[in-house]
CSV table of C-alpha atoms in Angstrom, one decimal:
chain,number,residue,atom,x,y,z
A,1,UNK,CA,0.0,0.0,0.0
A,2,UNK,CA,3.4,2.2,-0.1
A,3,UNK,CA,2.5,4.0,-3.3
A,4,UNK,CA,5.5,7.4,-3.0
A,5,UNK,CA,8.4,8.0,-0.7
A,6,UNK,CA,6.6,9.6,1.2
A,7,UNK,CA,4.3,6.9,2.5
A,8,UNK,CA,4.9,5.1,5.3
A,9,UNK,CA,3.7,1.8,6.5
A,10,UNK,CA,0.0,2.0,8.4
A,11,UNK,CA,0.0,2.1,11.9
A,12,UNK,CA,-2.2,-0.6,12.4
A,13,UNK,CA,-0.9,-2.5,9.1
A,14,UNK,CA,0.1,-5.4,11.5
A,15,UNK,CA,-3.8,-5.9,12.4
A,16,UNK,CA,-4.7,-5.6,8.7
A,17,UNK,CA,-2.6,-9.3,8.3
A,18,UNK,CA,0.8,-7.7,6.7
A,19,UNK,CA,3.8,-8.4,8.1
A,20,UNK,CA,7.3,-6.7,7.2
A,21,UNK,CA,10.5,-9.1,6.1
A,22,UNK,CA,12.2,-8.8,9.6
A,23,UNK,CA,8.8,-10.2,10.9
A,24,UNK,CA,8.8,-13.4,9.0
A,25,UNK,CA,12.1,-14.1,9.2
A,26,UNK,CA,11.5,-13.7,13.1
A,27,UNK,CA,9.4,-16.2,12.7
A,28,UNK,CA,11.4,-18.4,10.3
A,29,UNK,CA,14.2,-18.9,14.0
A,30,UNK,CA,16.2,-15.8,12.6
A,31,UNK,CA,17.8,-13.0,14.7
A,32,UNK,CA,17.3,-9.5,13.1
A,33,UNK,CA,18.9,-6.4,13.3
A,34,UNK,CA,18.7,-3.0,11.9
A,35,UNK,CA,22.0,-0.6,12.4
A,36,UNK,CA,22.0,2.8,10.6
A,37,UNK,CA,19.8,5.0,8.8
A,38,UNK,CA,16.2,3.7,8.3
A,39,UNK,CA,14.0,6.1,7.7
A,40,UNK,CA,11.1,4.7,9.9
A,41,UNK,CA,8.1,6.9,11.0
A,42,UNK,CA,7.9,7.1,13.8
A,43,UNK,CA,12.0,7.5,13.4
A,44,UNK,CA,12.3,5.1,16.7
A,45,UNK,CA,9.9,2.7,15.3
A,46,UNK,CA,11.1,-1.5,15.2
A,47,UNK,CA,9.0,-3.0,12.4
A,48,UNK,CA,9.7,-6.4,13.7
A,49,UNK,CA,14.1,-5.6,14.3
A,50,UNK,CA,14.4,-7.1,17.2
A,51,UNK,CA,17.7,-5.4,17.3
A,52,UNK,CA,18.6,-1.4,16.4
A,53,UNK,CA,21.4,1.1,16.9
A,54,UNK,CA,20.4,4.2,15.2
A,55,UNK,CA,22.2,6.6,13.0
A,56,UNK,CA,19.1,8.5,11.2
A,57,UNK,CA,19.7,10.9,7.9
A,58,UNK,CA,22.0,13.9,8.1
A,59,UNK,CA,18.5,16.0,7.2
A,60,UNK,CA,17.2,14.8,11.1
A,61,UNK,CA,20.1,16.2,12.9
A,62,UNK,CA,17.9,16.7,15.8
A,63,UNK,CA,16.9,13.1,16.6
A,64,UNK,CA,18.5,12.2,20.0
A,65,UNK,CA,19.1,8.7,18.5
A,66,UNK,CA,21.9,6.2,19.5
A,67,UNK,CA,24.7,8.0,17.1
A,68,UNK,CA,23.6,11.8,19.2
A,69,UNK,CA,24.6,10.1,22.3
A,70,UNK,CA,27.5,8.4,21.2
A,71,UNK,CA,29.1,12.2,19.9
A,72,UNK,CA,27.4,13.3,23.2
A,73,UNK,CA,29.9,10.8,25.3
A,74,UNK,CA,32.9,11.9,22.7
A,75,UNK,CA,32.0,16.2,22.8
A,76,UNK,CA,31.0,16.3,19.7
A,77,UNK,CA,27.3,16.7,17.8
A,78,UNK,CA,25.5,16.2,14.3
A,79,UNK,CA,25.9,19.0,12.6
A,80,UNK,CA,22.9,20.5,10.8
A,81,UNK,CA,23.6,22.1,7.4
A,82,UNK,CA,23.5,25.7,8.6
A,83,UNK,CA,26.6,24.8,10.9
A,84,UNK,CA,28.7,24.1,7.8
A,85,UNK,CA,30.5,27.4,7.0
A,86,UNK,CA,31.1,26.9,3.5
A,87,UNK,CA,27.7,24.8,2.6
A,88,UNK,CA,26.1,27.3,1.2
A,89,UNK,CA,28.5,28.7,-1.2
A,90,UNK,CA,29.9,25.5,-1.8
A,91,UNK,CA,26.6,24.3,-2.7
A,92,UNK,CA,26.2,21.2,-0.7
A,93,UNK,CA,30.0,20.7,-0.4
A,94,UNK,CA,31.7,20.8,3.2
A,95,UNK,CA,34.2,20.8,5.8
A,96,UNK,CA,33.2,18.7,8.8
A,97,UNK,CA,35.0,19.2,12.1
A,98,UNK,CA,33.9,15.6,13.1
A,99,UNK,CA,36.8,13.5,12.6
A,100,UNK,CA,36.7,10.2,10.6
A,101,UNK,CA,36.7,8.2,13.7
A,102,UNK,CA,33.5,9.7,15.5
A,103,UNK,CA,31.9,9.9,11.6
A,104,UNK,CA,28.3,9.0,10.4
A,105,UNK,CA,29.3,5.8,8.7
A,106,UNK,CA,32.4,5.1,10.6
A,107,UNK,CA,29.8,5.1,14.0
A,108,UNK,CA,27.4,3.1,11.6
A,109,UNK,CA,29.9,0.5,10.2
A,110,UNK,CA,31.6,0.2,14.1
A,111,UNK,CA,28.3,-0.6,15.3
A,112,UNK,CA,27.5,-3.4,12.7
A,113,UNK,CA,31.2,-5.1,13.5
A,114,UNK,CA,29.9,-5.0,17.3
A,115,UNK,CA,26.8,-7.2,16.3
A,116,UNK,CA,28.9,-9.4,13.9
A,117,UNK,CA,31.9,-10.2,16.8
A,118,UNK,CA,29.6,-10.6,19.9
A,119,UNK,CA,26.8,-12.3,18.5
A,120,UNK,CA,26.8,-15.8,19.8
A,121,UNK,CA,23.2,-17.3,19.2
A,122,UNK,CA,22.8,-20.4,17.5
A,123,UNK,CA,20.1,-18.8,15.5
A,124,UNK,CA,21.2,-17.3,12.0
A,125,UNK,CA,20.7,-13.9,11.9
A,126,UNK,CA,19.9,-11.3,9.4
A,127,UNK,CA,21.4,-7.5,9.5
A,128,UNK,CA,20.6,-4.2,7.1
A,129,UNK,CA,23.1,-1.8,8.0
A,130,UNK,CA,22.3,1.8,6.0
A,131,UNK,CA,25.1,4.2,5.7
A,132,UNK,CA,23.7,7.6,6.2
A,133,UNK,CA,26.6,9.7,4.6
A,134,UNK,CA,26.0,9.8,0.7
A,135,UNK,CA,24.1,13.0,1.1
A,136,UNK,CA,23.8,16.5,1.1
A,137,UNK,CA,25.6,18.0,2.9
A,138,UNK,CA,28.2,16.2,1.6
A,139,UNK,CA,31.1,15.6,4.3
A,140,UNK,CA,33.8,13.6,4.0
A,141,UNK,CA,35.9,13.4,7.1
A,142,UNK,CA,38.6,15.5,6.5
A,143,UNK,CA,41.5,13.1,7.7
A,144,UNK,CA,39.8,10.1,5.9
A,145,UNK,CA,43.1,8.9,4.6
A,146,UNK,CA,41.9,8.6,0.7
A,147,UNK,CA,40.7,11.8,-1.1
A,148,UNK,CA,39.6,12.9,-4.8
A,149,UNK,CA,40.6,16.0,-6.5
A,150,UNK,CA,37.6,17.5,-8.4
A,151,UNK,CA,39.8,18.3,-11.3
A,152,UNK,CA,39.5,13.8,-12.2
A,153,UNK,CA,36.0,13.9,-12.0
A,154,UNK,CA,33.7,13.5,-15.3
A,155,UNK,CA,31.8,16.4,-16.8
A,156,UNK,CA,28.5,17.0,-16.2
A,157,UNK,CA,25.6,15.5,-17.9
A,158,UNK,CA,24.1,19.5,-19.3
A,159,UNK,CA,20.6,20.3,-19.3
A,160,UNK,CA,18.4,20.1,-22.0
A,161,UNK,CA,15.0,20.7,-23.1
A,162,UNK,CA,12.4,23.1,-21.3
A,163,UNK,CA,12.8,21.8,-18.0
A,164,UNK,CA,9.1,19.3,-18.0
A,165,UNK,CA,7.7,19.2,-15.1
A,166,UNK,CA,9.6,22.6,-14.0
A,167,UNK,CA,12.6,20.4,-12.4
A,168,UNK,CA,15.2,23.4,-12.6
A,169,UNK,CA,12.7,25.7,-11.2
A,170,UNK,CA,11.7,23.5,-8.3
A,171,UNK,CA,15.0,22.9,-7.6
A,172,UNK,CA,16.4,26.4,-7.7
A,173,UNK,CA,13.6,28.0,-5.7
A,174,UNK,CA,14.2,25.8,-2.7
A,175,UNK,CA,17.6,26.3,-2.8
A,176,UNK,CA,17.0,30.1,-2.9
A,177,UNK,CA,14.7,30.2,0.2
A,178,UNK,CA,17.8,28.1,1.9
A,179,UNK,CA,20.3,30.9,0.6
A,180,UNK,CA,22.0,28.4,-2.0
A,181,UNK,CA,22.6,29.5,-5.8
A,182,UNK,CA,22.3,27.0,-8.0
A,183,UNK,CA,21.0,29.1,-11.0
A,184,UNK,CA,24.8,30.1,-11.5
A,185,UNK,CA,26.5,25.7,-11.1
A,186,UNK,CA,29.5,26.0,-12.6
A,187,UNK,CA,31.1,22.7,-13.9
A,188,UNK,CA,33.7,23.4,-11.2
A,189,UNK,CA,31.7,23.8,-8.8
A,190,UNK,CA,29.6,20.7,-9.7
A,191,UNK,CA,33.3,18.4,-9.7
A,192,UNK,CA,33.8,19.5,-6.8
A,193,UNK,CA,30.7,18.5,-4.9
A,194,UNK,CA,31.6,15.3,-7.1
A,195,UNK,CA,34.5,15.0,-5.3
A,196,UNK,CA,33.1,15.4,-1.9
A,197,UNK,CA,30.6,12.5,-2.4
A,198,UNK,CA,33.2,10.2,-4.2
A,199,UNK,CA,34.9,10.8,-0.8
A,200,UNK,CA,31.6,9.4,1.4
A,201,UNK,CA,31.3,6.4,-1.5
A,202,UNK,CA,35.1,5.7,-0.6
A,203,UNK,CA,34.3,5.6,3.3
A,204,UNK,CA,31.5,3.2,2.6
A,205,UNK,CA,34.1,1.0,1.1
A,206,UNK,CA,36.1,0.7,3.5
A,207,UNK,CA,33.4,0.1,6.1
A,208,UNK,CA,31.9,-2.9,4.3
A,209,UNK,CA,35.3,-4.0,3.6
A,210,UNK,CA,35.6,-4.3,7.7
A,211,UNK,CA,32.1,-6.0,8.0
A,212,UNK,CA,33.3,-9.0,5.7
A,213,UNK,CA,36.4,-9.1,7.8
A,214,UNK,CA,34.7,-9.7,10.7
A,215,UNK,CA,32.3,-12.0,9.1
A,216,UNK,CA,35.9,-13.8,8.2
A,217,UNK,CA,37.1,-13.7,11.7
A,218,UNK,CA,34.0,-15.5,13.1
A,219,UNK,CA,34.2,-17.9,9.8
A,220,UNK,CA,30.8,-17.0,8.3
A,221,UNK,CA,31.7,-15.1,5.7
A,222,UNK,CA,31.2,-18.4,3.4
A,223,UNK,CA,27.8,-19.0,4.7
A,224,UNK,CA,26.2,-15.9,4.3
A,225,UNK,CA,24.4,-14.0,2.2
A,226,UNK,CA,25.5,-10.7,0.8
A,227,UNK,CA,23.8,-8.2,-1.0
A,228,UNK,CA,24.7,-4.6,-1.9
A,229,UNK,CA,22.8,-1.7,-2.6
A,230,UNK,CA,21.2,1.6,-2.2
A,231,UNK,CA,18.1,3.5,-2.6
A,232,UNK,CA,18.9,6.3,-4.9
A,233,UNK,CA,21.9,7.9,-6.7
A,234,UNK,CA,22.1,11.6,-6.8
A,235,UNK,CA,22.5,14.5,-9.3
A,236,UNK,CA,25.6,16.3,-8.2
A,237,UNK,CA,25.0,19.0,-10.9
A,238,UNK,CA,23.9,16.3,-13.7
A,239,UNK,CA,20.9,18.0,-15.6
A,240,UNK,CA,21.8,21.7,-13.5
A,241,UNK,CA,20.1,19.9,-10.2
A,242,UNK,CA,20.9,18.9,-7.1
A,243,UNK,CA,19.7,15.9,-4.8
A,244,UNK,CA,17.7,12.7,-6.0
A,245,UNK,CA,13.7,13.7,-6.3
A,246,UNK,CA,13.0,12.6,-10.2
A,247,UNK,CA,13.9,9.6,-13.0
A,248,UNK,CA,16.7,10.8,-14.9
A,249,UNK,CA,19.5,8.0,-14.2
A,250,UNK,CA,21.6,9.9,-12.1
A,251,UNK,CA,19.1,9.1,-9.5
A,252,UNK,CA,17.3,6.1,-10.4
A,253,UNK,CA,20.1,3.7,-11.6
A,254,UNK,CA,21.8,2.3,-9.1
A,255,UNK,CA,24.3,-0.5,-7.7
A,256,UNK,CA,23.2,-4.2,-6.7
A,257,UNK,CA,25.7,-6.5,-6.0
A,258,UNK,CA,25.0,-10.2,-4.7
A,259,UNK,CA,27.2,-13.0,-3.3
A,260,UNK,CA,24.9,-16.3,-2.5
A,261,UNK,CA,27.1,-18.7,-0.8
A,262,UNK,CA,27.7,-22.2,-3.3
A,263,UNK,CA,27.0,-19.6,-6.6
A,264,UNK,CA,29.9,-19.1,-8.6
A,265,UNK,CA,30.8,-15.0,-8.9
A,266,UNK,CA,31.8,-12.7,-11.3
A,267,UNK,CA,28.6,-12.8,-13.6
A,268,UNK,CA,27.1,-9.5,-14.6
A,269,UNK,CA,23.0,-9.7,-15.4
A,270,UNK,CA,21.6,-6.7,-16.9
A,271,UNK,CA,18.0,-8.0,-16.3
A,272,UNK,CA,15.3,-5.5,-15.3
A,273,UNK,CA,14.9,-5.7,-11.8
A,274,UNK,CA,13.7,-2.7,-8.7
A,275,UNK,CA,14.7,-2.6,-5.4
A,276,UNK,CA,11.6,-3.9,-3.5
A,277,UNK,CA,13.1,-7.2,-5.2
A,278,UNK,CA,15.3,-7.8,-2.8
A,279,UNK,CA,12.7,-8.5,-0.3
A,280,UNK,CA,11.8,-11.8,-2.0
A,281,UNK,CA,15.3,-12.8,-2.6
A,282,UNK,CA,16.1,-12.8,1.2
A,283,UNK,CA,12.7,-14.4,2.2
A,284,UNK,CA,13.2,-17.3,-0.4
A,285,UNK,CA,16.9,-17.4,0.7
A,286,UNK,CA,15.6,-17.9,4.2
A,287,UNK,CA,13.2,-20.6,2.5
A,288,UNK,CA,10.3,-18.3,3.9
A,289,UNK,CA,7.0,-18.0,1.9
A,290,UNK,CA,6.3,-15.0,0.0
A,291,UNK,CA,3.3,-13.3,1.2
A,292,UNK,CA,0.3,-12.3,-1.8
A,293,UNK,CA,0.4,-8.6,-0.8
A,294,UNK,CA,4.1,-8.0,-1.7
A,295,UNK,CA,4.8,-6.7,-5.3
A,296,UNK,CA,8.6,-8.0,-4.6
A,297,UNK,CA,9.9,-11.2,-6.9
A,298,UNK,CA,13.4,-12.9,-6.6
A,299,UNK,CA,15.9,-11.2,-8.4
A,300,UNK,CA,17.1,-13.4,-11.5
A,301,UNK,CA,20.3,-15.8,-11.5
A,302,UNK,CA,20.3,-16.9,-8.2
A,303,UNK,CA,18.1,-20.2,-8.6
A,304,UNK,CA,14.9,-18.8,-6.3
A,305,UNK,CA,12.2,-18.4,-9.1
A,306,UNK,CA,11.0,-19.7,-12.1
A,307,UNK,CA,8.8,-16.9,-12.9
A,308,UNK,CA,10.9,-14.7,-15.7
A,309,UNK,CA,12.4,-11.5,-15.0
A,310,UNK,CA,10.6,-8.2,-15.0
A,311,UNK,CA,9.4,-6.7,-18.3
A,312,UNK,CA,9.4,-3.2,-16.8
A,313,UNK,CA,10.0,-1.3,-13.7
A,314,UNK,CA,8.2,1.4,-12.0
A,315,UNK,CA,9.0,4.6,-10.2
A,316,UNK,CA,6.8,6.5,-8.0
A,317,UNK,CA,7.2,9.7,-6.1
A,318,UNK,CA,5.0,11.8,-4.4
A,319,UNK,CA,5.7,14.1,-7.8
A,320,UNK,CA,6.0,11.6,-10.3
A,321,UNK,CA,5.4,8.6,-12.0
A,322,UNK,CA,8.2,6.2,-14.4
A,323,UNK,CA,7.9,3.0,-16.3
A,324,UNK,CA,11.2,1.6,-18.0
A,325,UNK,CA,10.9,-1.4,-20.1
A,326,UNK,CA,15.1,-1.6,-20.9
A,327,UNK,CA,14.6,0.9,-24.0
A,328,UNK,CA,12.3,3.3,-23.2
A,329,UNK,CA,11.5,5.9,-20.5
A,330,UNK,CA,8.5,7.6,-19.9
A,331,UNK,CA,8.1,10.0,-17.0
A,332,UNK,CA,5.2,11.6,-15.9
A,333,UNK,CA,4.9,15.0,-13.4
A,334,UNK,CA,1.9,15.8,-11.1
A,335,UNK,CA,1.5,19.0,-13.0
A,336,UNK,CA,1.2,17.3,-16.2
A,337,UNK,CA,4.1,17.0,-18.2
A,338,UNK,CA,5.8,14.3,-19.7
A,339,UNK,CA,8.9,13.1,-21.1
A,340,UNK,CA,10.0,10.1,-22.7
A,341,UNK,CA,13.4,9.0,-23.9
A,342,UNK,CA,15.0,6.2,-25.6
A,343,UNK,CA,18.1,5.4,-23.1
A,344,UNK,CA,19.3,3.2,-26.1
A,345,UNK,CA,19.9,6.4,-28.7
A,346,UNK,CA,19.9,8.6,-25.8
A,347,UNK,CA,21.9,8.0,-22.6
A,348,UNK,CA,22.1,11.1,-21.0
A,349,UNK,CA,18.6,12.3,-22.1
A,350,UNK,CA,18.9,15.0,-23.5
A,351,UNK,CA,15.6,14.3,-26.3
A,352,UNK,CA,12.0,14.4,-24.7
A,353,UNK,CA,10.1,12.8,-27.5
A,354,UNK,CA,7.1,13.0,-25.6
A,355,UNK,CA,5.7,15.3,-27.9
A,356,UNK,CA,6.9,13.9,-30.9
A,357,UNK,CA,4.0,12.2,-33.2
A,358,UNK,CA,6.3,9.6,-34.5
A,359,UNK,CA,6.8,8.1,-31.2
A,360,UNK,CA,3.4,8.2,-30.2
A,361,UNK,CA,2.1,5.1,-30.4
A,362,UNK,CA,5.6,4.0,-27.9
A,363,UNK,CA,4.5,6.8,-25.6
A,364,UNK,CA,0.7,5.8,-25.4
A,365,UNK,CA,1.9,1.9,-24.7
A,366,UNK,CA,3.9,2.8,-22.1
A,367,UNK,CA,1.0,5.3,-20.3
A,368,UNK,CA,-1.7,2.7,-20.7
A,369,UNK,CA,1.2,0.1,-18.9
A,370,UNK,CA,1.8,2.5,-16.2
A,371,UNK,CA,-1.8,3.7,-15.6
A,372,UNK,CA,-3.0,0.0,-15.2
A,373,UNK,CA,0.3,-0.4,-12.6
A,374,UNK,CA,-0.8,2.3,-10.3
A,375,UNK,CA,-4.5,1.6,-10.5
């Protein structure tokens, strides 16, 4: 019933006969835990974790939650954007006085390790750990040993077209009324923000690399399952915005890597699937049922399903609409506009053909596909 990301799950959605993935694998005799960001509402929330340390989004700096009173106990605090000197003019860039030791993710990946070493049930045990720092403001510690320099990142992807669904405008407004001009991005500017968030990606890296370590140490690193992922890219100047909220692929393609203990590695599937898909995969993995009321399948290649893989995939936000069918893109906007591209000819999209009669019989396929998916 989660129809935007900015739905949450009904309070009383446990009395209505759903239950959430930790919840069945509760009941399947696993241990679960949640460490990190999780957006829940209410932020504090369990949703069937039996186990949390919390570390909520850089945008909730005001949440007492477990990583407040670990800076607490160290002097330090979350700083909210308006504490970073040079956010504004940087736009989004910054220089945090936290050091690397006492950072979001280092807390986040710290706390995941303590789980892993002292966990000493004879139950398995499943753990999502999300890493908070890939946002604005973007933060790298500044004595994280590995940095980029701006000047080796890749150009932009430019804008193009007249800005369907007034994306620019949106975007620049609310960065006005915060103080932020992003009508004037330079490219420099836009590598260098680049370069900040390459920095958070590269502190991710090392904290996962730690997490399989200590799954090594306790020798279950060949008996679990791993999976990889996150829930949105971001823009970093691509298109002239800033942030995640729409479909170009900046924001909407992302990473998924799986290891499946006893399947060999290194092959690459470039099969249609979403993130709610890898719901399913851990509940089959966990030889758990699938319930009727989730819209997840088993991601393709692992052996779970023999349904075949997705035909299209759908975006919604609480602005927006998207169905993708490996070719082409149609997006639609609350206030009406559309755009469609052929990611095939057109990678970066840059050509809305939405309005283009020769592609009209693509674009009406693809609105009566998504119409029928949201109704």
């Amino acid at each position: 019933g989660v129809t935007d990301n900015l739905h949450a799950l009904r309070p009383d959605y446990e009395e209505a006969g759903i239950r959430t993935w930790p919840q069945l694998l509760n009941a399947n005799g696993y241990r679960t835990a949640a460490v990190g960001k999780m957006h829940f509402y209410p932020w504090d929330t369990r949703h069937g974790f039996q186990y949390r340390a919390i570390c909520e989004d850089k945008l909730w700096a005001n949440i007492r939650d477990d990583y407040h009173h670990y800076l607490k106990e160290h002097g330090l605090k979350k700083l909210g954007w308006q504490e970073y000197g040079d956010y504004l003019d940087d736009k989004g860039a910054a220089t945090t006085s936290v050091p690397w030791e006492h950072s979001w993710d280092r807390f986040t990946g710290k706390e995941a390790r303590r789980f892993i070493d002292g966990y000493e049930e004879d139950s398995p045990f499943a753990l999502m750990v999300g890493f908070p720092g890939p946002h604005d403001p973007y933060d790298p510690a500044t004595d994280f040993p590995y940095k980029f320099d701006p000047n080796d990142m890749p150009d932009s992807v430019p804008a193009a077209g007249d800005d369907p669904g007034g994306l620019m405008e949106h975007h620049i407004l609310a960065r006005t009324r915060m103080g932020m001009d992003i009508a004037n991005f330079s490219e420099q500017e836009k590598k260098n923000i680049k370069a900040h968030y390459a920095g958070l990606v590269k502190q991710i890296d090392h904290e996962v690399g730690e997490i399989l370590e200590s799954l090594r140490n306790r020798g279950l690193l060949d008996n679990t399952v791993i999976i990889f992922s996150t829930d949105h890219g971001d823009y970093l100047g691509d298109h002239g915005l800033d942030g995640k909220a729409a479909f170009y692929e900046a924001a909407t393609h992302i990473p998924l890597l799986v290891k499946v203990p006893g399947l060999e590695g290194g092959t690459v599937s470039s099969d249609l699937v979403e993130l709610r898909d890898v719901t399913a995969t851990m509940l089959r993995l966990a030889d758990c049922d699938l319930p009727d009321y989730m819209d997840s399948q088993p991601l393709p290649g692992l052996g779970l399903s023999e349904q075949p893989s997705r035909s299209r995939i759908f975006g919604m936000l609480s602005k927006g609409w998207m169905v993708f069918d490996g070719e082409w893109k149609l997006i639609k906007h609350s206030e009406g506009e559309a755009m469609l591209f052929n990611l095939k000819e057109d990678p970066f999209e840059q050509i809305n053909l939405a309005s283009d009669s020769k592609y009209g019989d693509v674009y009406r396929r693809l609105d009566a596909e998504l119409t029928q998916e949201i109704m």
